[in-house]
Coordinates of C-alpha atoms in Angstrom, one line a residue:
Chain Y
X1 CA -0.2 -0.2 0.3
X2 CA 2.6 2.5 1.2
X3 CA 4.8 1.4 -2.0
X4 CA 1.7 2.3 -4.4
X5 CA 1.2 5.8 -3.0
X6 CA 4.1 7.0 -3.0
X7 CA 4.8 5.7 -6.8
X8 CA 1.6 7.6 -7.9
X9 CA 2.8 10.6 -5.8
X10 CA 0.3 10.8 -3.0
X11 CA 0.8 11.3 0.1
X12 CA 1.2 8.3 2.6
X13 CA -2.6 8.0 3.9
X14 CA -2.1 7.2 7.4
X15 CA -5.1 5.1 8.1
X16 CA -4.8 5.3 11.8
X17 CA -5.0 9.1 11.8
X18 CA -8.0 9.1 9.4
X19 CA -9.6 6.7 11.3
X20 CA -9.3 8.8 14.5
X21 CA -10.3 12.0 12.6
X22 CA -13.0 10.5 11.1
X23 CA -14.5 9.5 15.1
X24 CA -13.7 12.9 15.8
X25 CA -15.4 14.3 12.9
X26 CA -18.8 12.3 14.0
X27 CA -18.5 13.9 17.3
X28 CA -17.7 17.1 16.4
X29 CA -21.1 16.8 14.7
X30 CA -23.1 15.6 17.5
X31 CA -21.8 19.1 19.0
X32 CA -22.7 21.1 16.2
X33 CA -26.6 19.4 16.3
X34 CA -27.2 19.8 19.8
X35 CA -26.1 24.0 18.6
X36 CA -28.2 23.0 15.6
X37 CA -31.4 22.2 16.9
X38 CA -31.1 25.7 20.2
X39 CA -30.3 27.8 16.8
X40 CA -32.9 26.4 14.5
X41 CA -35.8 27.0 17.5
X42 CA -34.8 30.8 18.2
X43 CA -35.0 30.9 14.1
X44 CA -38.1 29.5 13.9
X45 CA -39.4 31.3 16.6
X46 CA -38.2 34.5 15.2
X47 CA -41.7 35.4 14.2
X48 CA -43.7 35.1 17.6
X49 CA -41.0 36.6 19.5
X50 CA -40.9 40.1 17.0
X51 CA -44.8 40.0 17.2
X52 CA -45.6 39.5 21.0
X53 CA -41.6 40.0 22.7
X54 CA -41.8 39.1 26.1
X55 CA -45.7 39.3 26.8
X56 CA -45.2 35.9 25.2
X57 CA -45.1 34.3 28.7
X58 CA -46.6 36.7 30.7
X59 CA -49.8 36.6 28.2
X60 CA -52.9 34.4 29.2
X61 CA -54.3 34.6 26.0
X62 CA -54.2 32.0 23.5
X63 CA -56.2 32.5 20.5
X64 CA -55.1 30.8 17.3
X65 CA -58.4 33.1 15.8
X66 CA -57.3 36.4 16.7
X67 CA -53.7 35.9 16.3
X68 CA -52.9 36.1 19.6
X69 CA -50.4 34.1 21.4
X70 CA -49.5 34.1 25.9
X71 CA -48.1 31.0 26.6
X72 CA -48.9 32.0 30.4
X73 CA -51.0 28.7 31.0
X74 CA -48.8 26.2 29.7
X75 CA -46.0 27.5 31.3
X76 CA -48.2 26.8 34.6
X77 CA -49.5 23.7 33.3
X78 CA -46.2 22.6 33.0
X79 CA -44.7 23.5 36.3
X80 CA -47.5 22.7 38.6
X81 CA -48.0 18.9 37.1
X82 CA -44.2 18.2 36.8
X83 CA -43.9 19.4 40.3
X84 CA -46.9 17.7 41.7
X85 CA -45.9 14.7 40.1
X86 CA -42.6 14.7 41.7
X87 CA -44.3 15.8 44.9
X88 CA -45.8 12.2 44.3
X89 CA -42.6 10.5 43.3
X90 CA -40.3 11.5 44.8
X91 CA -41.7 9.7 48.7
X92 CA -42.0 6.4 46.8
X93 CA -39.1 6.9 44.3
X94 CA -36.8 6.7 48.0
X95 CA -39.0 4.5 49.8
X96 CA -37.9 1.9 46.7
X97 CA -34.5 2.9 46.9
X98 CA -34.7 1.9 50.7
X99 CA -35.7 -1.0 50.1
X100 CA -33.5 -2.4 47.6
X101 CA -30.7 -1.1 48.9
X102 CA -31.0 -1.9 52.3
X103 CA -34.1 -3.9 53.6
X104 CA -34.5 -6.1 50.5
X105 CA -33.5 -9.8 51.0
X106 CA -30.4 -10.2 48.7
X107 CA -32.4 -12.3 46.3
X108 CA -35.1 -10.4 45.8
X109 CA -33.0 -7.0 44.8
X110 CA -32.2 -7.6 41.3
X111 CA -35.5 -8.8 40.3
X112 CA -37.4 -6.2 42.0
X113 CA -35.1 -3.6 40.4
X114 CA -36.0 -5.0 37.1
X115 CA -39.5 -4.6 37.3
X116 CA -39.6 -1.6 38.2
X117 CA -37.2 -0.1 35.2
X118 CA -39.5 -1.6 33.8
X119 CA -42.2 1.0 34.1
X120 CA -39.5 2.9 32.1
X121 CA -39.6 0.9 29.4
X122 CA -43.5 1.4 28.9
X123 CA -44.7 3.9 25.9
X124 CA -46.2 6.8 27.4
X125 CA -48.8 6.7 24.5
X126 CA -49.6 3.8 26.3
X127 CA -49.8 5.4 30.1
X128 CA -52.3 7.5 28.5
X129 CA -54.3 5.2 27.0
X130 CA -54.4 3.2 30.5
X131 CA -54.7 7.2 32.2
X132 CA -57.9 7.9 30.2
X133 CA -59.8 4.8 30.2
X134 CA -58.8 3.3 33.3
X135 CA -57.3 5.7 36.0
X136 CA -59.8 9.1 34.9
X137 CA -63.2 7.3 35.5
X138 CA -61.9 6.2 39.1
X139 CA -60.3 9.8 40.3
X140 CA -63.7 10.6 38.8
X141 CA -66.0 8.7 40.7
X142 CA -64.0 7.4 43.8
X143 CA -61.2 10.2 44.5
X144 CA -62.5 12.9 43.4
X145 CA -65.3 13.0 45.0
X146 CA -63.9 12.2 48.5
X147 CA -61.4 14.9 47.5
X148 CA -64.0 17.8 47.2
X149 CA -65.8 16.3 50.2
X150 CA -63.5 16.9 52.9
X151 CA -60.9 19.3 51.7
X152 CA -63.1 21.0 49.5
X153 CA -62.6 24.3 51.5
X154 CA -58.6 24.3 50.3
X155 CA -58.5 26.0 47.4
X156 CA -56.7 23.5 46.1
X157 CA -59.7 20.7 45.6
X158 CA -62.6 22.9 44.6
X159 CA -64.2 22.1 41.0
X160 CA -66.2 19.5 39.5
X161 CA -64.7 16.0 39.3
X162 CA -64.4 15.7 35.4
X163 CA -61.4 12.7 36.3
X164 CA -59.2 15.0 33.7
X165 CA -56.9 17.5 35.1
X166 CA -53.9 18.4 37.0
X167 CA -54.2 16.0 39.6
X168 CA -54.5 12.6 37.2
X169 CA -51.6 14.5 35.0
X170 CA -49.8 14.3 37.8
X171 CA -50.4 10.9 39.4
X172 CA -49.9 9.8 35.6
X173 CA -46.3 11.4 35.4
X174 CA -45.3 10.4 38.7
X175 CA -45.6 6.7 37.7
X176 CA -43.7 7.5 34.7
X177 CA -40.8 9.6 36.9
X178 CA -40.4 6.3 39.5
X179 CA -38.0 4.3 38.4
X180 CA -35.6 7.4 36.7
X181 CA -35.4 8.7 40.4
X182 CA -35.2 5.0 42.3
X183 CA -32.7 3.9 40.2
X184 CA -30.4 7.1 40.6
X185 CA -31.0 6.7 44.1
X186 CA -30.5 3.3 44.9
X187 CA -27.4 3.4 43.1
X188 CA -26.1 6.5 45.1
X189 CA -27.5 4.6 48.3
X190 CA -25.5 1.6 47.9
X191 CA -21.8 3.4 47.1
X192 CA -22.2 5.0 50.3
X193 CA -19.3 3.6 52.3
X194 CA -20.1 0.5 54.2
X195 CA -18.0 2.4 57.3
X196 CA -20.2 4.8 57.4
X197 CA -23.7 3.2 58.1
X198 CA -20.9 0.8 60.8
X199 CA -19.8 4.0 62.8
X200 CA -23.7 5.1 63.1
X201 CA -24.7 1.6 64.2
X202 CA -21.7 1.7 66.5
X203 CA -22.9 4.9 68.0
X204 CA -26.8 3.3 68.8
X205 CA -28.5 4.6 66.1
X206 CA -31.0 2.4 64.5
X207 CA -31.4 1.2 61.4
X208 CA -33.8 3.7 60.2
X209 CA -31.5 6.3 61.6
X210 CA -28.5 5.6 60.0
X211 CA -30.2 5.4 56.7
X212 CA -32.0 9.0 57.0
X213 CA -28.8 10.8 59.0
X214 CA -26.1 9.1 57.5
X215 CA -26.5 7.7 54.3
X216 CA -28.8 10.0 53.2
X217 CA -27.3 12.7 53.8
X218 CA -24.5 11.3 52.5
X219 CA -25.2 10.8 49.0
X220 CA -27.2 14.1 49.4
X221 CA -26.0 15.9 46.0
X222 CA -26.7 12.4 44.3
X223 CA -30.3 12.2 45.1
X224 CA -30.7 16.0 44.4
X225 CA -29.8 15.1 40.6
X226 CA -31.8 12.0 40.5
X227 CA -34.9 14.7 41.3
X228 CA -33.4 16.8 38.6
X229 CA -33.4 14.4 36.0
X230 CA -36.9 12.6 36.7
X231 CA -38.3 16.7 36.7
X232 CA -36.8 17.0 33.4
X233 CA -38.4 13.9 32.3
X234 CA -41.3 15.1 33.9
X235 CA -41.7 18.5 32.8
X236 CA -40.9 17.1 28.5
X237 CA -43.9 14.4 29.0
X238 CA -45.9 14.7 26.0
X239 CA -48.6 11.7 25.1
X240 CA -49.2 10.3 28.5
X241 CA -50.2 14.2 29.8
X242 CA -51.9 15.2 27.0
X243 CA -54.4 12.3 27.2
X244 CA -55.1 12.6 30.8
X245 CA -54.7 16.6 31.7
X246 CA -58.2 17.9 29.6
X247 CA -56.3 20.2 27.4
X248 CA -57.7 23.9 29.1
X249 CA -55.4 27.0 28.8
X250 CA -56.9 28.3 32.3
X251 CA -54.6 28.8 35.0
X252 CA -56.4 27.4 38.2
X253 CA -55.6 26.6 41.9
X254 CA -57.4 23.8 42.3
X255 CA -55.6 20.4 41.3
X256 CA -59.5 18.9 39.8
X257 CA -59.6 21.3 37.0
X258 CA -58.2 21.0 33.4
X259 CA -54.7 22.4 32.7
X260 CA -52.6 22.1 29.4
X261 CA -49.1 21.9 29.1
X262 CA -45.8 23.1 26.6
X263 CA -45.5 19.8 25.4
X264 CA -49.0 18.8 25.5
X265 CA -50.4 22.1 23.2
X266 CA -48.0 21.5 20.5
X267 CA -48.9 17.9 20.1
X268 CA -52.1 18.8 19.6
X269 CA -52.2 22.1 17.8
X270 CA -49.1 21.9 15.6
X271 CA -50.8 20.5 12.6
X272 CA -53.5 22.0 12.7
X273 CA -51.5 25.9 13.0
X274 CA -52.5 26.9 9.6
X275 CA -50.6 30.2 9.4
X276 CA -46.9 30.8 10.4
X277 CA -47.4 33.1 13.0
X278 CA -49.3 30.1 14.7
X279 CA -46.9 27.8 14.1
X280 CA -43.9 30.3 15.4
X281 CA -45.8 30.5 18.2
X282 CA -45.8 26.8 19.0
X283 CA -42.2 26.2 18.0
X284 CA -41.1 29.2 20.8
X285 CA -42.9 27.2 23.2
X286 CA -40.7 24.3 22.0
X287 CA -38.1 26.6 22.9
X288 CA -38.8 27.4 26.0
X289 CA -39.3 23.8 26.7
X290 CA -35.4 23.1 25.3
X291 CA -33.9 25.4 27.3
X292 CA -35.4 24.4 30.7
X293 CA -35.0 20.8 30.5
X294 CA -31.1 21.8 28.8
X295 CA -30.3 23.6 31.6
X296 CA -31.9 21.2 34.4
X297 CA -30.3 17.8 32.7
X298 CA -27.0 19.8 32.5
X299 CA -27.0 20.9 36.6
X300 CA -27.8 17.0 36.9
X301 CA -25.2 15.7 35.0
X302 CA -22.6 18.3 36.7
X303 CA -23.7 17.2 39.9
X304 CA -23.5 13.8 39.3
X305 CA -19.8 14.3 37.6
X306 CA -18.9 16.3 40.5
X307 CA -19.5 12.9 42.8
X308 CA -18.5 10.5 40.5
X309 CA -14.9 12.2 41.0
X310 CA -14.9 11.2 44.6
X311 CA -16.9 8.1 44.5
X312 CA -17.8 4.9 42.1
X313 CA -21.5 5.5 41.4
X314 CA -22.5 4.1 38.1
X315 CA -25.2 5.9 36.5
Chain O
X1 CA -38.2 7.8 80.7
X2 CA -35.4 6.9 78.9
X3 CA -36.9 3.4 77.8
X4 CA -40.2 5.8 76.2
X5 CA -37.9 7.0 73.8
X6 CA -36.2 3.7 72.5
X7 CA -39.7 2.8 71.6
X8 CA -40.7 5.9 70.1
X9 CA -36.8 5.4 68.2
X10 CA -38.2 1.8 67.0
X11 CA -41.6 2.7 65.9
X12 CA -40.5 5.2 63.8
X13 CA -38.2 2.6 62.4
X14 CA -41.1 0.2 61.9
X15 CA -43.3 2.6 60.6
X16 CA -40.5 4.0 57.5
X17 CA -39.7 0.8 57.1
X18 CA -43.3 -0.2 56.3
X19 CA -43.1 2.5 54.0
X20 CA -40.4 1.2 52.3
X21 CA -41.6 -1.9 51.6
X22 CA -45.2 -0.7 50.7
X23 CA -43.7 1.9 48.0
X24 CA -42.1 -1.1 46.1
X25 CA -45.1 -3.0 46.1
X26 CA -46.6 0.0 45.0
X27 CA -44.3 0.3 42.0
X28 CA -44.7 -3.2 41.4
X29 CA -48.7 -3.4 42.0
X30 CA -49.0 -0.5 39.6
X31 CA -46.9 -2.2 36.8
X32 CA -48.6 -5.5 37.0
X33 CA -52.1 -3.2 36.8
X34 CA -51.3 -1.6 33.7
X35 CA -50.1 -4.7 31.9
X36 CA -52.7 -7.2 33.3
X37 CA -55.4 -4.5 32.1
X38 CA -54.0 -4.1 28.6
X39 CA -53.7 -7.7 28.0
X40 CA -56.9 -8.3 29.4
X41 CA -58.3 -5.4 26.7
X42 CA -56.1 -5.9 24.5
X43 CA -56.6 -10.1 23.6
X44 CA -60.0 -9.7 22.0
X45 CA -58.5 -7.7 19.2
X46 CA -55.6 -9.4 18.5
X47 CA -56.4 -12.0 15.5
X48 CA -54.9 -12.2 12.2
X49 CA -56.5 -9.8 10.4
X50 CA -54.6 -6.9 13.4
X51 CA -51.5 -7.9 11.3
X52 CA -52.9 -8.3 7.7
X53 CA -55.2 -5.7 7.1
X54 CA -55.3 -2.2 6.4
X55 CA -57.6 0.5 9.0
X56 CA -61.3 0.4 8.4
X57 CA -62.8 3.3 8.3
X58 CA -65.4 3.9 11.1
X59 CA -68.4 1.9 11.7
X60 CA -66.5 -1.0 9.3
X61 CA -65.6 -4.3 10.9
X62 CA -62.8 -5.7 10.8
X63 CA -59.3 -4.3 9.3
X64 CA -56.2 -4.1 10.9
X65 CA -53.3 -2.0 11.6
X66 CA -50.7 -4.3 9.2
X67 CA -49.5 -0.9 7.3
X68 CA -48.7 1.0 11.3
X69 CA -46.9 -2.2 12.5
X70 CA -44.9 -2.2 9.1
X71 CA -44.3 1.5 9.2
X72 CA -43.6 1.1 12.6
X73 CA -40.4 -1.1 12.3
X74 CA -39.9 0.9 8.8
X75 CA -39.6 3.7 10.6
X76 CA -37.2 2.4 13.6
X77 CA -35.2 0.9 10.8
X78 CA -34.2 3.9 9.1
X79 CA -33.3 5.5 12.4
X80 CA -31.1 2.7 13.1
X81 CA -29.4 3.1 9.6
X82 CA -28.7 7.3 10.5
X83 CA -27.8 6.7 14.3
X84 CA -26.2 3.5 15.3
X85 CA -23.3 3.3 12.8
X86 CA -22.5 7.2 13.9
X87 CA -23.4 6.3 17.4
X88 CA -20.9 3.4 18.1
X89 CA -18.1 5.7 16.3
X90 CA -18.7 8.3 18.5
X91 CA -18.4 6.1 21.5
X92 CA -15.0 4.5 19.9
X93 CA -13.7 8.0 19.9
X94 CA -14.8 9.1 23.5
X95 CA -13.3 6.1 24.7
X96 CA -10.5 5.4 22.9
X97 CA -8.9 8.7 21.7
X98 CA -11.1 11.2 23.8
X99 CA -9.4 12.6 26.3
X100 CA -9.4 16.7 26.5
X101 CA -11.5 19.6 26.3
X102 CA -13.3 18.7 23.2
X103 CA -14.3 14.9 24.7
X104 CA -15.8 16.1 27.8
X105 CA -17.8 18.4 25.9
X106 CA -18.7 16.0 23.5
X107 CA -19.8 13.6 26.1
X108 CA -21.7 16.2 28.0
X109 CA -24.1 17.6 25.3
X110 CA -24.0 13.4 24.9
X111 CA -25.9 12.9 28.1
X112 CA -27.7 16.0 28.2
X113 CA -29.7 15.1 24.8
X114 CA -30.6 12.7 26.5
X115 CA -33.2 14.3 29.0
X116 CA -33.9 16.8 26.0
X117 CA -37.8 16.3 25.3
X118 CA -38.8 14.0 22.0
X119 CA -41.5 16.6 21.0
X120 CA -38.4 18.8 20.9
X121 CA -36.6 16.7 18.3
X122 CA -39.7 16.1 16.3
X123 CA -40.0 20.2 16.1
X124 CA -36.3 20.8 15.1
X125 CA -37.3 17.3 12.5
X126 CA -40.2 19.3 11.2
X127 CA -38.0 22.7 10.6
X128 CA -34.8 20.7 9.0
X129 CA -37.1 17.9 6.6
X130 CA -40.5 18.6 6.5
X131 CA -40.0 22.0 6.1
X132 CA -37.8 21.9 3.1
X133 CA -39.5 18.6 1.3
X134 CA -42.4 20.3 1.5
X135 CA -44.6 17.6 3.5
X136 CA -44.5 14.7 6.1
X137 CA -42.5 12.1 5.3
X138 CA -40.8 8.8 6.5
X139 CA -37.4 10.1 6.5
X140 CA -38.3 13.4 8.6
X141 CA -39.6 10.8 11.2
X142 CA -37.2 8.5 11.1
X143 CA -34.7 11.8 11.6
X144 CA -36.5 12.9 14.8
X145 CA -36.1 9.3 15.8
X146 CA -32.5 8.8 15.2
X147 CA -31.8 12.2 17.4
X148 CA -33.3 10.6 20.3
X149 CA -31.1 6.8 19.3
X150 CA -27.7 8.7 19.3
X151 CA -26.8 9.3 22.7
X152 CA -27.9 6.5 24.3
X153 CA -26.0 4.6 21.5
X154 CA -23.2 6.8 22.0
X155 CA -23.3 6.3 25.9
X156 CA -23.7 2.2 26.4
X157 CA -21.0 2.2 23.6
X158 CA -18.3 4.4 25.6
X159 CA -19.2 2.8 28.7
X160 CA -18.8 -1.2 27.2
X161 CA -15.3 0.2 25.1
X162 CA -14.3 0.9 28.7
X163 CA -14.3 -2.2 30.2
X164 CA -12.5 -3.9 27.5
X165 CA -9.5 -4.9 29.5
X166 CA -5.9 -2.5 28.8
X167 CA -4.3 -5.9 28.1
X168 CA -5.8 -6.3 25.3
X169 CA -5.5 -3.9 23.3
X170 CA -1.3 -3.8 24.0
X171 CA -1.2 -7.4 23.1
X172 CA -2.7 -6.3 19.6
X173 CA -0.5 -3.1 19.2
X174 CA 2.6 -5.4 20.2
X175 CA 1.3 -7.5 17.5
X176 CA 1.7 -4.7 15.3
X177 CA -1.7 -4.7 14.5
X178 CA -2.3 -0.7 14.0
X179 CA -4.3 1.0 16.2
X180 CA -7.7 1.4 13.8
X181 CA -7.6 -2.0 13.1
X182 CA -6.8 -3.2 16.9
X183 CA -10.0 -1.1 17.4
X184 CA -12.6 -2.7 15.2
X185 CA -11.2 -6.3 15.2
X186 CA -10.2 -6.6 19.1
X187 CA -11.7 -4.2 21.3
X188 CA -15.1 -3.5 19.4
X189 CA -15.7 -7.3 18.7
X190 CA -15.2 -8.2 22.0
X191 CA -17.7 -5.7 23.7
X192 CA -20.0 -6.8 20.2
X193 CA -22.9 -8.2 22.6
X194 CA -23.0 -5.7 25.1
X195 CA -23.2 -3.1 22.2
X196 CA -25.9 -4.6 21.1
X197 CA -27.8 -5.0 24.0
X198 CA -27.3 -0.7 23.9
X199 CA -28.8 -0.7 20.7
X200 CA -31.5 -2.9 21.9
X201 CA -32.4 -0.6 24.4
X202 CA -32.4 2.2 22.6
X203 CA -34.6 1.0 19.6
X204 CA -37.3 -0.3 22.6
X205 CA -37.0 2.6 23.7
X206 CA -37.6 5.0 20.5
X207 CA -40.2 2.4 19.2
X208 CA -43.0 3.3 21.5
X209 CA -42.2 7.2 20.7
X210 CA -45.5 9.0 19.6
X211 CA -45.0 12.6 20.3
X212 CA -41.7 13.0 17.2
X213 CA -43.8 11.5 14.9
X214 CA -46.5 13.5 15.6
X215 CA -45.9 16.0 12.6
X216 CA -42.7 14.2 11.3
X217 CA -43.8 10.6 10.3
X218 CA -47.8 12.0 10.4
X219 CA -49.6 9.1 9.8
X220 CA -51.4 7.4 6.9
X221 CA -54.7 5.3 6.2
X222 CA -52.4 2.9 3.2
X223 CA -49.4 1.1 3.3
X224 CA -46.7 3.0 2.3
X225 CA -42.8 2.4 1.6
X226 CA -41.5 5.5 0.4
X227 CA -39.3 7.6 2.6
X228 CA -40.7 10.7 1.5
X229 CA -44.1 10.0 1.7
X230 CA -45.8 9.8 5.2
X231 CA -45.9 7.0 6.7
X232 CA -48.3 5.0 9.2
X233 CA -47.0 3.8 12.6
X234 CA -48.0 2.2 15.7
X235 CA -47.8 4.6 18.6
X236 CA -49.0 7.8 16.6
X237 CA -51.8 5.2 15.6
X238 CA -52.8 4.1 19.1
X239 CA -53.3 8.1 20.1
X240 CA -55.6 8.9 17.3
X241 CA -58.0 5.5 18.0
X242 CA -57.7 6.6 22.1
X243 CA -58.4 10.1 21.7
X244 CA -61.0 8.8 19.0
X245 CA -65.2 9.3 20.3
X246 CA -65.4 5.8 18.7
X247 CA -66.0 2.6 20.8
X248 CA -65.0 0.6 18.6
X249 CA -61.9 2.6 17.6
X250 CA -61.4 2.3 21.6
X251 CA -61.2 -1.3 21.5
X252 CA -58.5 -1.4 18.0
X253 CA -56.7 1.0 20.4
X254 CA -56.3 -1.1 23.1
X255 CA -55.4 -4.2 20.7
X256 CA -52.7 -1.6 19.1
X257 CA -51.1 -1.2 22.9
X258 CA -51.2 -5.1 23.5
X259 CA -49.2 -5.2 20.1
X260 CA -46.7 -2.0 20.6
X261 CA -45.8 -2.8 24.9
X262 CA -45.4 -7.0 23.7
X263 CA -42.6 -5.5 21.2
X264 CA -41.1 -2.7 23.3
X265 CA -41.2 -5.2 27.0
X266 CA -39.7 -8.2 25.1
X267 CA -37.2 -6.3 23.0
X268 CA -36.3 -4.6 26.5
X269 CA -36.2 -7.9 28.1
X270 CA -34.1 -9.7 25.6
X271 CA -32.0 -6.9 26.3
X272 CA -31.8 -7.1 29.4
X273 CA -31.1 -10.9 30.2
X274 CA -28.6 -10.8 27.6
X275 CA -26.7 -8.1 29.1
X276 CA -27.1 -9.8 32.7
X277 CA -25.6 -13.1 30.8
X278 CA -22.5 -11.3 30.0

């Protein structure tokens, strides 16, 4: 090969270098891609940004017929539903993580964590189907009237039980983010050095106190990043939420009322958007979602990376 | 006094341990509730017609989802063509050459991309492929799915290549085999089964995605195999049937859910068992 290259006067092709540069080039494209996504979203939402400016995120008016687009109800719906989901999912996830890393007999750990992780493998649209036809009716008939009766004096449980709404959406999202939070938390708890726990027990703590006062604080930054990753997933969850949250752009304190999220409005209206400003407004919503989830994920990755430098956490 | 306090601490422990066990139980119960209900509702709709016939209009009995089923495989296959070779090679770069700040940046961006909502990738594919082409198309859908697969494959490939013992590389290099050949013939083939597991998990992950396909692949009531035309797929079809007001379409949605869940979960489980055996 080398001889031939020289004969026809070509510089020697160094295959080693070529291979390395080719893989580096592809990596560079990946880098460009993420910048490209941001760039493309910004360009495509220019029209809406020029028309509404900052009012876009402050206005409650979403009226395609009047050509008015304000994103506040969707931003509200997105954050409230995700936060609600986090409130439900966090204690359960930590409970599961403690069970898997401390309490369960050894033979049980693998199969149980396998089953919990399968929850993450079920497609979003199937959660939506189940939520719409099974969970929503149960909520409407059995849960929401009871909540309204006993807790109706609170602003959170006022309103007519519809089945679909913020609460049902929050529950569905919670189920979907439990595997994310619990599996990372489990890894974090398992990575707490044995001597930390032993020292706590030797000081006379109960096993629970050792977990609560020593192991959890020790793994705090890992658990925080698990929560942030779960929250990021919750914010961007689309199909399941679209099918159970009611898709009504209002801002209400009541969890029984229907709501609307950024991802849902994009899913519902994108193909119906008939003029450019409409599409541009939807893309600006996508841009907001992209920026928020990118920052959250970057922060969570940073925490995990900082932790990983000190201990062996496999995430 | 002391005794009372000790009892209280013991009771707290009991209560919290009970809560922890109950949490695990809730997780398991929810999974089986959903699986069970979908099998119960969907089983009635699964028959030969489901796999071989095209969908019928509302009210016309019979019909199936052959187009959506083939469309889904088509989309995932096309997405795999776009993302698997690139993903593996980027993984190779990160594991074999990647030191320094450029590699860290790539690693960071790739990890962060896994957390970007699928629907945002759909918008990106819309502006990059659908708008210039002027219509919804299979290639746009496949592009959106490949964006979701890429970071997963990069990550799993990198992790697995890092687990290949350094001595194997050294032995190969000492025999005078050039580095690129060492990577392809020795390192990649040692980690082959793991990489395949990663690819299968990525496929299972995007195979059930509807959000990025809504306005890229769009859907189609007929069979289509042309990449520049809209194409039907199982998740979107399921969604359309589920939110429709028709009872017989709901029934089809359950059947589609059972079929989709079967494919996704079986792929996922096989990949994990395969990974566990290594």
